């Protein structure tokens, strides 16, 4: 490994790069332009007295007589002032005045003008009331940025009542009451009013482009509110079917762009090489997902050719001289990291680049592909075929290092997994206790929970009820939203439980929907087995997993938490990070409500929630360092634990969704190397005698044996928990066996066994059968221990927060937003 070197930072030219962020928003603005503001419309072309007469009539007339007088005085003075400017309408005169460019002091301009002419004094509040009246009457239309600076607190009520009361009434009927009355809902209505104030028309006339323009002009003030207003109008069916599902994170999502744009962001100087890279990527595109295509474009255009152009100005051919190729390989082996020191200085450190072999193989494949294609299509590719200047790269050392690192992580974290599970459960209980305490406390009051002193905030997101806020200040003053904390604690617990019971990838977990929960009826016994369907992900192959009782409880808790009115799971849209496209609305399980809008949980949110649990657990490794758990660690631990408990590796391969059993064995950290070699030798011998296809996937008989194992575990008192493929080693003394999982519904049968054992012990003592007394006493102690376990489980369920967990037949009823 190359040692890192540190030196003082020196100025260095950054590679010319054009960012792709915001391309999705730019494409949508081009597709959905905002409505243009015409120069003339009827209400802005009327005379002064006609405007004042209209302000004095319903629906523009306010209920208060004093408010009406203030508005008329302010509007009259404003119109008089505007008459001093050129134009054939009030709007054109307003644009010619200093008002649009000076939203902070335009009132001072009007007052100074009136004083200079000796007119009767009109105060600033009256001028603002007059301006509000003119905006509500559609006499003057403002720019969105102007409204964010000088918006009246009466703006929303006056606009909704004076401009389009019927449209706002229809919208209110379609929006949940909690959203409509919340502070976020109030701001969303302000956004809609701002659209009407800038574009005119009614609520029904609002377009996608109008909302996007408002969001761009006033994103700092109304960002979340604009997204909520957009969601309301889209749910009302006001936008076309191809409108974006959400305005969330458009500036950070790139969307799919052309291959030319992917390459041109690095501003390559040599046009012929730029064109061949574009042609090469176009040829590779059908066999790659968009994310891989973008990564390959970065390797070829930035890491390879842009680097060569920086260090060898004027280079114009792929035929590299040996010294040029060797210099590039040397630069590729390391990367420069800039770190800020405690004293404020910045240093540069040269560290080894871990993915250097992968990048080298991509560039080598580029040369070899061009040479091969030149043989097949010489007219198209022949001029680009040159000798590959890079020798083959061996990745064995890197693979061994990666495998060693992966196994070490698993060996360190698997023993601590039960402690992490307990910590996540306790973290959720504590978060729920804090949430219950803040909900019960009045606004501004102090309360103590779990030994911590909080003071509840006085302001609330619900303007009508400040006591509904869940924000509190932990003494001596740290502000905390306890509802958001409880949300993160729940999803951290749910993530740990789902990942450790299934071993699925994080992207597969986030794609789980209500439709993923299935039922399968065993053909032999008719028993219903719950299954979890995993959507195609990395290998483009879907699979189903058996749902354990513990996983069933977790899925039930998730479904119960996200259900909306009437038990319906809301439909949410998600962004496919691999293909850079929005997915259609689906009843996803990992969703939550943010600012009144349902969103799928992001990977960053999941990681943040996991880090909070890990910090609370304080788990350390042998060196005393705090252990960190990544979502993929649970997949490695699941496979390792399954194979340790007797699951055949080739069945573990199918459950994990791996194309190659070697990948599954790579995940298995503690499987003995001798067993791996013996198993591989066994497969090799069998494949030499029989077709290899028989051993790529389990046969139907193997699956029948796998499913039949669960049938043979059924007992009168419950279920035997022995490992797959193992026989009973306790001579069927099930009451004494620790592997027996007693069904709570069979408690009367266990009570009957206990009473019978007591009677038999009394008989044995009476008859002097002392050997029988010892054996029966062991069985009695085991029966009483299992009764105590049932009591403890019942106490745990009775003291837990009642979530109304549905049974599995109800969960798989699929009460989603799709019509059936």
PDB file of N, CA and C in Angstrom, residues 235-328:
ATOM      1  N   UNK A 235     -53.489  15.850  -6.669  1.00  0.00           N
ATOM      2  CA  UNK A 235     -54.455  14.858  -6.196  1.00  0.00           C
ATOM      3  C   UNK A 235     -55.873  15.208  -6.633  1.00  0.00           C
ATOM      4  N   UNK A 236     -56.137  16.498  -6.830  1.00  0.00           N
ATOM      5  CA  UNK A 236     -57.467  16.922  -7.294  1.00  0.00           C
ATOM      6  C   UNK A 236     -57.653  16.695  -8.785  1.00  0.00           C
ATOM      7  N   UNK A 237     -56.640  16.135  -9.481  1.00  0.00           N
ATOM      8  CA  UNK A 237     -56.748  15.853 -10.897  1.00  0.00           C
ATOM      9  C   UNK A 237     -56.637  17.069 -11.784  1.00  0.00           C
ATOM     10  N   UNK A 238     -55.975  18.109 -11.281  1.00  0.00           N
ATOM     11  CA  UNK A 238     -55.915  19.365 -12.020  1.00  0.00           C
ATOM     12  C   UNK A 238     -54.782  19.381 -13.032  1.00  0.00           C
ATOM     13  N   UNK A 239     -53.773  18.521 -12.862  1.00  0.00           N
ATOM     14  CA  UNK A 239     -52.613  18.533 -13.738  1.00  0.00           C
ATOM     15  C   UNK A 239     -52.685  17.373 -14.720  1.00  0.00           C
ATOM     16  N   UNK A 240     -51.991  17.459 -15.847  1.00  0.00           N
ATOM     17  CA  UNK A 240     -52.014  16.372 -16.836  1.00  0.00           C
ATOM     18  C   UNK A 240     -51.349  15.112 -16.297  1.00  0.00           C
ATOM     19  N   UNK A 241     -51.651  13.951 -16.902  1.00  0.00           N
ATOM     20  CA  UNK A 241     -51.090  12.685 -16.385  1.00  0.00           C
ATOM     21  C   UNK A 241     -49.571  12.635 -16.397  1.00  0.00           C
ATOM     22  N   UNK A 242     -48.917  13.319 -17.334  1.00  0.00           N
ATOM     23  CA  UNK A 242     -47.460  13.269 -17.396  1.00  0.00           C
ATOM     24  C   UNK A 242     -46.785  14.321 -16.529  1.00  0.00           C
ATOM     25  N   UNK A 243     -47.549  14.978 -15.679  1.00  0.00           N
ATOM     26  CA  UNK A 243     -46.954  15.942 -14.750  1.00  0.00           C
ATOM     27  C   UNK A 243     -46.093  15.203 -13.737  1.00  0.00           C
ATOM     28  N   UNK A 244     -45.047  15.840 -13.206  1.00  0.00           N
ATOM     29  CA  UNK A 244     -44.195  15.154 -12.219  1.00  0.00           C
ATOM     30  C   UNK A 244     -44.994  14.757 -10.991  1.00  0.00           C
ATOM     31  N   UNK A 245     -44.636  13.617 -10.418  1.00  0.00           N
ATOM     32  CA  UNK A 245     -45.367  13.123  -9.262  1.00  0.00           C
ATOM     33  C   UNK A 245     -45.182  14.009  -8.046  1.00  0.00           C
ATOM     34  N   UNK A 246     -44.067  14.714  -7.977  1.00  0.00           N
ATOM     35  CA  UNK A 246     -43.786  15.571  -6.832  1.00  0.00           C
ATOM     36  C   UNK A 246     -42.766  16.621  -7.255  1.00  0.00           C
ATOM     37  N   UNK A 247     -42.746  17.724  -6.542  1.00  0.00           N
ATOM     38  CA  UNK A 247     -41.723  18.745  -6.764  1.00  0.00           C
ATOM     39  C   UNK A 247     -40.538  18.581  -5.822  1.00  0.00           C
ATOM     40  N   UNK A 248     -40.515  17.477  -5.093  1.00  0.00           N
ATOM     41  CA  UNK A 248     -39.473  17.263  -4.094  1.00  0.00           C
ATOM     42  C   UNK A 248     -38.129  16.991  -4.753  1.00  0.00           C
ATOM     43  N   UNK A 249     -37.121  17.696  -4.318  1.00  0.00           N
ATOM     44  CA  UNK A 249     -35.713  17.457  -4.641  1.00  0.00           C
ATOM     45  C   UNK A 249     -35.432  17.497  -6.136  1.00  0.00           C
ATOM     46  N   UNK A 250     -36.179  18.318  -6.870  1.00  0.00           N
ATOM     47  CA  UNK A 250     -35.931  18.418  -8.308  1.00  0.00           C
ATOM     48  C   UNK A 250     -34.570  19.029  -8.594  1.00  0.00           C
ATOM     49  N   UNK A 251     -34.112  19.918  -7.715  1.00  0.00           N
ATOM     50  CA  UNK A 251     -32.832  20.577  -7.952  1.00  0.00           C
ATOM     51  C   UNK A 251     -31.648  19.654  -7.682  1.00  0.00           C
ATOM     52  N   UNK A 252     -31.844  18.585  -6.917  1.00  0.00           N
ATOM     53  CA  UNK A 252     -30.757  17.645  -6.647  1.00  0.00           C
ATOM     54  C   UNK A 252     -30.823  16.420  -7.545  1.00  0.00           C
ATOM     55  N   UNK A 253     -32.025  16.043  -8.009  1.00  0.00           N
ATOM     56  CA  UNK A 253     -32.133  14.920  -8.933  1.00  0.00           C
ATOM     57  C   UNK A 253     -31.744  15.380 -10.341  1.00  0.00           C
ATOM     58  N   UNK A 254     -30.997  14.555 -11.015  1.00  0.00           N
ATOM     59  CA  UNK A 254     -30.554  14.921 -12.351  1.00  0.00           C
ATOM     60  C   UNK A 254     -31.539  14.491 -13.415  1.00  0.00           C
ATOM     61  N   UNK A 255     -32.224  13.367 -13.203  1.00  0.00           N
ATOM     62  CA  UNK A 255     -33.018  12.809 -14.277  1.00  0.00           C
ATOM     63  C   UNK A 255     -32.096  12.235 -15.349  1.00  0.00           C
ATOM     64  N   UNK A 256     -32.665  11.570 -16.313  1.00  0.00           N
ATOM     65  CA  UNK A 256     -31.859  11.010 -17.388  1.00  0.00           C
ATOM     66  C   UNK A 256     -31.528  12.088 -18.417  1.00  0.00           C
ATOM     67  N   UNK A 257     -30.269  12.182 -18.762  1.00  0.00           N
ATOM     68  CA  UNK A 257     -29.830  13.102 -19.805  1.00  0.00           C
ATOM     69  C   UNK A 257     -29.165  12.290 -20.903  1.00  0.00           C
ATOM     70  N   UNK A 258     -28.914  12.903 -22.011  1.00  0.00           N
ATOM     71  CA  UNK A 258     -28.314  12.201 -23.141  1.00  0.00           C
ATOM     72  C   UNK A 258     -26.865  11.844 -22.842  1.00  0.00           C
ATOM     73  N   UNK A 259     -26.361  10.871 -23.592  1.00  0.00           N
ATOM     74  CA  UNK A 259     -24.969  10.458 -23.403  1.00  0.00           C
ATOM     75  C   UNK A 259     -24.026  11.614 -23.737  1.00  0.00           C
ATOM     76  N   UNK A 260     -24.405  12.407 -24.735  1.00  0.00           N
ATOM     77  CA  UNK A 260     -23.584  13.573 -25.049  1.00  0.00           C
ATOM     78  C   UNK A 260     -23.462  14.525 -23.879  1.00  0.00           C
ATOM     79  N   UNK A 261     -24.572  14.738 -23.135  1.00  0.00           N
ATOM     80  CA  UNK A 261     -24.514  15.610 -21.956  1.00  0.00           C
ATOM     81  C   UNK A 261     -23.667  14.993 -20.861  1.00  0.00           C
ATOM     82  N   UNK A 262     -23.725  13.655 -20.711  1.00  0.00           N
ATOM     83  CA  UNK A 262     -22.902  12.993 -19.697  1.00  0.00           C
ATOM     84  C   UNK A 262     -21.418  13.228 -19.950  1.00  0.00           C
ATOM     85  N   UNK A 263     -21.016  13.177 -21.210  1.00  0.00           N
ATOM     86  CA  UNK A 263     -19.596  13.351 -21.545  1.00  0.00           C
ATOM     87  C   UNK A 263     -19.216  14.831 -21.574  1.00  0.00           C
ATOM     88  N   UNK A 264     -20.108  15.674 -22.079  1.00  0.00           N
ATOM     89  CA  UNK A 264     -19.771  17.096 -22.232  1.00  0.00           C
ATOM     90  C   UNK A 264     -19.645  17.825 -20.908  1.00  0.00           C
ATOM     91  N   UNK A 265     -20.122  17.252 -19.815  1.00  0.00           N
ATOM     92  CA  UNK A 265     -19.963  17.947 -18.532  1.00  0.00           C
ATOM     93  C   UNK A 265     -18.489  18.059 -18.141  1.00  0.00           C
ATOM     94  N   UNK A 266     -17.618  17.242 -18.755  1.00  0.00           N
ATOM     95  CA  UNK A 266     -16.187  17.305 -18.454  1.00  0.00           C
ATOM     96  C   UNK A 266     -15.427  18.150 -19.474  1.00  0.00           C
ATOM     97  N   UNK A 267     -16.124  18.710 -20.477  1.00  0.00           N
ATOM     98  CA  UNK A 267     -15.575  19.692 -21.407  1.00  0.00           C
ATOM     99  C   UNK A 267     -14.256  19.225 -22.021  1.00  0.00           C
ATOM    100  N   UNK A 268     -14.301  18.081 -22.692  1.00  0.00           N
ATOM    101  CA  UNK A 268     -13.126  17.539 -23.356  1.00  0.00           C
ATOM    102  C   UNK A 268     -12.769  18.417 -24.555  1.00  0.00           C
ATOM    103  N   UNK A 269     -11.477  18.649 -24.758  1.00  0.00           N
ATOM    104  CA  UNK A 269     -11.023  19.538 -25.826  1.00  0.00           C
ATOM    105  C   UNK A 269     -10.904  18.813 -27.164  1.00  0.00           C
ATOM    106  N   UNK A 270     -10.504  17.556 -27.145  1.00  0.00           N
ATOM    107  CA  UNK A 270     -10.314  16.803 -28.380  1.00  0.00           C
ATOM    108  C   UNK A 270     -11.656  16.258 -28.856  1.00  0.00           C
ATOM    109  N   UNK A 271     -12.196  16.851 -29.911  1.00  0.00           N
ATOM    110  CA  UNK A 271     -13.533  16.463 -30.372  1.00  0.00           C
ATOM    111  C   UNK A 271     -13.586  15.028 -30.905  1.00  0.00           C
ATOM    112  N   UNK A 272     -12.595  14.544 -31.677  1.00  0.00           N
ATOM    113  CA  UNK A 272     -12.677  13.159 -32.155  1.00  0.00           C
ATOM    114  C   UNK A 272     -12.732  12.127 -31.023  1.00  0.00           C
ATOM    115  N   UNK A 273     -11.912  12.320 -29.982  1.00  0.00           N
ATOM    116  CA  UNK A 273     -11.945  11.383 -28.853  1.00  0.00           C
ATOM    117  C   UNK A 273     -13.264  11.512 -28.102  1.00  0.00           C
ATOM    118  N   UNK A 274     -13.748  12.739 -27.944  1.00  0.00           N
ATOM    119  CA  UNK A 274     -15.049  12.931 -27.302  1.00  0.00           C
ATOM    120  C   UNK A 274     -16.134  12.173 -28.054  1.00  0.00           C
ATOM    121  N   UNK A 275     -16.104  12.221 -29.406  1.00  0.00           N
ATOM    122  CA  UNK A 275     -17.130  11.555 -30.200  1.00  0.00           C
ATOM    123  C   UNK A 275     -17.038  10.036 -30.088  1.00  0.00           C
ATOM    124  N   UNK A 276     -15.820   9.485 -30.049  1.00  0.00           N
ATOM    125  CA  UNK A 276     -15.703   8.042 -29.951  1.00  0.00           C
ATOM    126  C   UNK A 276     -16.155   7.552 -28.575  1.00  0.00           C
ATOM    127  N   UNK A 277     -15.929   8.331 -27.534  1.00  0.00           N
ATOM    128  CA  UNK A 277     -16.431   7.951 -26.207  1.00  0.00           C
ATOM    129  C   UNK A 277     -17.959   7.964 -26.197  1.00  0.00           C
ATOM    130  N   UNK A 278     -18.556   8.973 -26.825  1.00  0.00           N
ATOM    131  CA  UNK A 278     -20.016   9.030 -26.908  1.00  0.00           C
ATOM    132  C   UNK A 278     -20.556   7.836 -27.689  1.00  0.00           C
ATOM    133  N   UNK A 279     -19.916   7.505 -28.826  1.00  0.00           N
ATOM    134  CA  UNK A 279     -20.365   6.357 -29.627  1.00  0.00           C
ATOM    135  C   UNK A 279     -20.207   5.050 -28.857  1.00  0.00           C
ATOM    136  N   UNK A 280     -19.108   4.932 -28.131  1.00  0.00           N
ATOM    137  CA  UNK A 280     -18.873   3.712 -27.344  1.00  0.00           C
ATOM    138  C   UNK A 280     -19.943   3.541 -26.266  1.00  0.00           C
ATOM    139  N   UNK A 281     -20.246   4.617 -25.553  1.00  0.00           N
ATOM    140  CA  UNK A 281     -21.267   4.541 -24.508  1.00  0.00           C
ATOM    141  C   UNK A 281     -22.643   4.271 -25.111  1.00  0.00           C
ATOM    142  N   UNK A 282     -22.907   4.820 -26.284  1.00  0.00           N
ATOM    143  CA  UNK A 282     -24.185   4.552 -26.944  1.00  0.00           C
ATOM    144  C   UNK A 282     -24.311   3.077 -27.289  1.00  0.00           C
ATOM    145  N   UNK A 283     -23.220   2.464 -27.696  1.00  0.00           N
ATOM    146  CA  UNK A 283     -23.238   1.044 -28.027  1.00  0.00           C
ATOM    147  C   UNK A 283     -23.425   0.181 -26.778  1.00  0.00           C
ATOM    148  N   UNK A 284     -22.874   0.618 -25.672  1.00  0.00           N
ATOM    149  CA  UNK A 284     -22.990  -0.150 -24.418  1.00  0.00           C
ATOM    150  C   UNK A 284     -24.301   0.086 -23.684  1.00  0.00           C
ATOM    151  N   UNK A 285     -24.993   1.155 -24.013  1.00  0.00           N
ATOM    152  CA  UNK A 285     -26.167   1.573 -23.245  1.00  0.00           C
ATOM    153  C   UNK A 285     -27.239   0.491 -23.089  1.00  0.00           C
ATOM    154  N   UNK A 286     -27.609  -0.286 -24.134  1.00  0.00           N
ATOM    155  CA  UNK A 286     -28.700  -1.262 -23.951  1.00  0.00           C
ATOM    156  C   UNK A 286     -28.438  -2.315 -22.892  1.00  0.00           C
ATOM    157  N   UNK A 287     -27.182  -2.594 -22.590  1.00  0.00           N
ATOM    158  CA  UNK A 287     -26.861  -3.652 -21.628  1.00  0.00           C
ATOM    159  C   UNK A 287     -26.565  -3.122 -20.241  1.00  0.00           C
ATOM    160  N   UNK A 288     -26.804  -1.831 -19.981  1.00  0.00           N
ATOM    161  CA  UNK A 288     -26.460  -1.241 -18.691  1.00  0.00           C
ATOM    162  C   UNK A 288     -27.629  -0.428 -18.162  1.00  0.00           C
ATOM    163  N   UNK A 289     -27.730  -0.360 -16.840  1.00  0.00           N
ATOM    164  CA  UNK A 289     -28.681   0.587 -16.266  1.00  0.00           C
ATOM    165  C   UNK A 289     -28.074   1.986 -16.327  1.00  0.00           C
ATOM    166  N   UNK A 290     -28.914   2.967 -16.128  1.00  0.00           N
ATOM    167  CA  UNK A 290     -28.465   4.352 -16.336  1.00  0.00           C
ATOM    168  C   UNK A 290     -27.375   4.749 -15.343  1.00  0.00           C
ATOM    169  N   UNK A 291     -27.460   4.273 -14.119  1.00  0.00           N
ATOM    170  CA  UNK A 291     -26.468   4.625 -13.115  1.00  0.00           C
ATOM    171  C   UNK A 291     -25.089   4.092 -13.498  1.00  0.00           C
ATOM    172  N   UNK A 292     -25.045   2.844 -14.003  1.00  0.00           N
ATOM    173  CA  UNK A 292     -23.770   2.277 -14.455  1.00  0.00           C
ATOM    174  C   UNK A 292     -23.248   3.020 -15.670  1.00  0.00           C
ATOM    175  N   UNK A 293     -24.169   3.415 -16.558  1.00  0.00           N
ATOM    176  CA  UNK A 293     -23.755   4.179 -17.732  1.00  0.00           C
ATOM    177  C   UNK A 293     -23.140   5.514 -17.329  1.00  0.00           C
ATOM    178  N   UNK A 294     -23.735   6.179 -16.352  1.00  0.00           N
ATOM    179  CA  UNK A 294     -23.187   7.453 -15.888  1.00  0.00           C
ATOM    180  C   UNK A 294     -21.822   7.247 -15.245  1.00  0.00           C
ATOM    181  N   UNK A 295     -21.667   6.151 -14.477  1.00  0.00           N
ATOM    182  CA  UNK A 295     -20.366   5.874 -13.871  1.00  0.00           C
ATOM    183  C   UNK A 295     -19.297   5.586 -14.904  1.00  0.00           C
ATOM    184  N   UNK A 296     -19.646   4.836 -15.957  1.00  0.00           N
ATOM    185  CA  UNK A 296     -18.669   4.545 -16.999  1.00  0.00           C
ATOM    186  C   UNK A 296     -18.290   5.813 -17.765  1.00  0.00           C
ATOM    187  N   UNK A 297     -19.261   6.697 -17.980  1.00  0.00           N
ATOM    188  CA  UNK A 297     -18.930   7.964 -18.644  1.00  0.00           C
ATOM    189  C   UNK A 297     -17.966   8.780 -17.798  1.00  0.00           C
ATOM    190  N   UNK A 298     -18.113   8.744 -16.492  1.00  0.00           N
ATOM    191  CA  UNK A 298     -17.198   9.480 -15.616  1.00  0.00           C
ATOM    192  C   UNK A 298     -15.790   8.884 -15.687  1.00  0.00           C
ATOM    193  N   UNK A 299     -15.690   7.545 -15.749  1.00  0.00           N
ATOM    194  CA  UNK A 299     -14.373   6.907 -15.806  1.00  0.00           C
ATOM    195  C   UNK A 299     -13.656   7.279 -17.097  1.00  0.00           C
ATOM    196  N   UNK A 300     -14.354   7.127 -18.237  1.00  0.00           N
ATOM    197  CA  UNK A 300     -13.699   7.345 -19.520  1.00  0.00           C
ATOM    198  C   UNK A 300     -13.444   8.826 -19.792  1.00  0.00           C
ATOM    199  N   UNK A 301     -14.426   9.664 -19.476  1.00  0.00           N
ATOM    200  CA  UNK A 301     -14.291  11.077 -19.821  1.00  0.00           C
ATOM    201  C   UNK A 301     -13.491  11.864 -18.795  1.00  0.00           C
ATOM    202  N   UNK A 302     -13.685  11.585 -17.510  1.00  0.00           N
ATOM    203  CA  UNK A 302     -13.026  12.383 -16.469  1.00  0.00           C
ATOM    204  C   UNK A 302     -11.745  11.729 -15.977  1.00  0.00           C
ATOM    205  N   UNK A 303     -11.864  10.506 -15.408  1.00  0.00           N
ATOM    206  CA  UNK A 303     -10.691   9.860 -14.838  1.00  0.00           C
ATOM    207  C   UNK A 303      -9.625   9.555 -15.887  1.00  0.00           C
ATOM    208  N   UNK A 304     -10.056   9.291 -17.125  1.00  0.00           N
ATOM    209  CA  UNK A 304      -9.097   8.901 -18.154  1.00  0.00           C
ATOM    210  C   UNK A 304      -8.707  10.072 -19.059  1.00  0.00           C
ATOM    211  N   UNK A 305      -9.615  10.466 -19.974  1.00  0.00           N
ATOM    212  CA  UNK A 305      -9.179  11.399 -21.011  1.00  0.00           C
ATOM    213  C   UNK A 305      -9.017  12.837 -20.500  1.00  0.00           C
ATOM    214  N   UNK A 306      -9.908  13.328 -19.635  1.00  0.00           N
ATOM    215  CA  UNK A 306      -9.735  14.679 -19.099  1.00  0.00           C
ATOM    216  C   UNK A 306      -8.432  14.784 -18.312  1.00  0.00           C
ATOM    217  N   UNK A 307      -8.052  13.716 -17.616  1.00  0.00           N
ATOM    218  CA  UNK A 307      -6.783  13.726 -16.884  1.00  0.00           C
ATOM    219  C   UNK A 307      -5.608  13.785 -17.848  1.00  0.00           C
ATOM    220  N   UNK A 308      -5.712  13.050 -18.956  1.00  0.00           N
ATOM    221  CA  UNK A 308      -4.630  13.105 -19.947  1.00  0.00           C
ATOM    222  C   UNK A 308      -4.523  14.492 -20.565  1.00  0.00           C
ATOM    223  N   UNK A 309      -5.651  15.123 -20.873  1.00  0.00           N
ATOM    224  CA  UNK A 309      -5.607  16.463 -21.463  1.00  0.00           C
ATOM    225  C   UNK A 309      -5.032  17.488 -20.490  1.00  0.00           C
ATOM    226  N   UNK A 310      -5.243  17.308 -19.198  1.00  0.00           N
ATOM    227  CA  UNK A 310      -4.693  18.241 -18.217  1.00  0.00           C
ATOM    228  C   UNK A 310      -3.177  18.129 -18.117  1.00  0.00           C
ATOM    229  N   UNK A 311      -2.680  16.895 -18.187  1.00  0.00           N
ATOM    230  CA  UNK A 311      -1.243  16.696 -17.991  1.00  0.00           C
ATOM    231  C   UNK A 311      -0.468  16.639 -19.306  1.00  0.00           C
ATOM    232  N   UNK A 312      -1.164  16.448 -20.427  1.00  0.00           N
ATOM    233  CA  UNK A 312      -0.503  16.400 -21.735  1.00  0.00           C
ATOM    234  C   UNK A 312      -1.303  17.269 -22.701  1.00  0.00           C
ATOM    235  N   UNK A 313      -1.189  18.580 -22.603  1.00  0.00           N
ATOM    236  CA  UNK A 313      -1.977  19.465 -23.468  1.00  0.00           C
ATOM    237  C   UNK A 313      -1.730  19.158 -24.945  1.00  0.00           C
ATOM    238  N   UNK A 314      -2.800  19.182 -25.726  1.00  0.00           N
ATOM    239  CA  UNK A 314      -2.708  18.941 -27.153  1.00  0.00           C
ATOM    240  C   UNK A 314      -2.823  17.500 -27.556  1.00  0.00           C
ATOM    241  N   UNK A 315      -2.940  16.568 -26.611  1.00  0.00           N
ATOM    242  CA  UNK A 315      -3.069  15.162 -26.965  1.00  0.00           C
ATOM    243  C   UNK A 315      -4.355  14.961 -27.766  1.00  0.00           C
ATOM    244  N   UNK A 316      -4.283  14.166 -28.837  1.00  0.00           N
ATOM    245  CA  UNK A 316      -5.439  14.044 -29.724  1.00  0.00           C
ATOM    246  C   UNK A 316      -5.616  12.641 -30.283  1.00  0.00           C
ATOM    247  N   UNK A 317      -5.010  11.642 -29.661  1.00  0.00           N
ATOM    248  CA  UNK A 317      -5.128  10.275 -30.171  1.00  0.00           C
ATOM    249  C   UNK A 317      -5.189   9.296 -29.008  1.00  0.00           C
ATOM    250  N   UNK A 318      -5.962   8.213 -29.219  1.00  0.00           N
ATOM    251  CA  UNK A 318      -6.040   7.160 -28.207  1.00  0.00           C
ATOM    252  C   UNK A 318      -4.781   6.301 -28.200  1.00  0.00           C
ATOM    253  N   UNK A 319      -3.946   6.400 -29.221  1.00  0.00           N
ATOM    254  CA  UNK A 319      -2.684   5.657 -29.267  1.00  0.00           C
ATOM    255  C   UNK A 319      -1.681   6.345 -28.348  1.00  0.00           C
ATOM    256  N   UNK A 320      -1.600   5.859 -27.123  1.00  0.00           N
ATOM    257  CA  UNK A 320      -0.776   6.503 -26.106  1.00  0.00           C
ATOM    258  C   UNK A 320       0.646   5.962 -26.154  1.00  0.00           C
ATOM    259  N   UNK A 321       1.597   6.856 -25.958  1.00  0.00           N
ATOM    260  CA  UNK A 321       2.990   6.440 -25.826  1.00  0.00           C
ATOM    261  C   UNK A 321       3.166   5.698 -24.504  1.00  0.00           C
ATOM    262  N   UNK A 322       4.108   4.755 -24.415  1.00  0.00           N
ATOM    263  CA  UNK A 322       4.287   3.988 -23.172  1.00  0.00           C
ATOM    264  C   UNK A 322       4.493   4.866 -21.945  1.00  0.00           C
ATOM    265  N   UNK A 323       5.292   5.947 -22.091  1.00  0.00           N
ATOM    266  CA  UNK A 323       5.540   6.799 -20.915  1.00  0.00           C
ATOM    267  C   UNK A 323       4.278   7.568 -20.502  1.00  0.00           C
ATOM    268  N   UNK A 324       3.421   7.926 -21.467  1.00  0.00           N
ATOM    269  CA  UNK A 324       2.166   8.609 -21.132  1.00  0.00           C
ATOM    270  C   UNK A 324       1.231   7.667 -20.396  1.00  0.00           C
ATOM    271  N   UNK A 325       1.129   6.432 -20.911  1.00  0.00           N
ATOM    272  CA  UNK A 325       0.265   5.447 -20.259  1.00  0.00           C
ATOM    273  C   UNK A 325       0.756   5.130 -18.858  1.00  0.00           C
ATOM    274  N   UNK A 326       2.066   4.996 -18.701  1.00  0.00           N
ATOM    275  CA  UNK A 326       2.614   4.664 -17.379  1.00  0.00           C
ATOM    276  C   UNK A 326       2.403   5.820 -16.397  1.00  0.00           C
ATOM    277  N   UNK A 327       2.534   7.047 -16.873  1.00  0.00           N
ATOM    278  CA  UNK A 327       2.304   8.192 -15.997  1.00  0.00           C
ATOM    279  C   UNK A 327       0.845   8.260 -15.553  1.00  0.00           C
ATOM    280  N   UNK A 328      -0.066   7.948 -16.465  1.00  0.00           N
ATOM    281  CA  UNK A 328      -1.485   7.955 -16.071  1.00  0.00           C
ATOM    282  C   UNK A 328      -1.776   6.873 -15.041  1.00  0.00           C
TER     283      UNK A 328
END
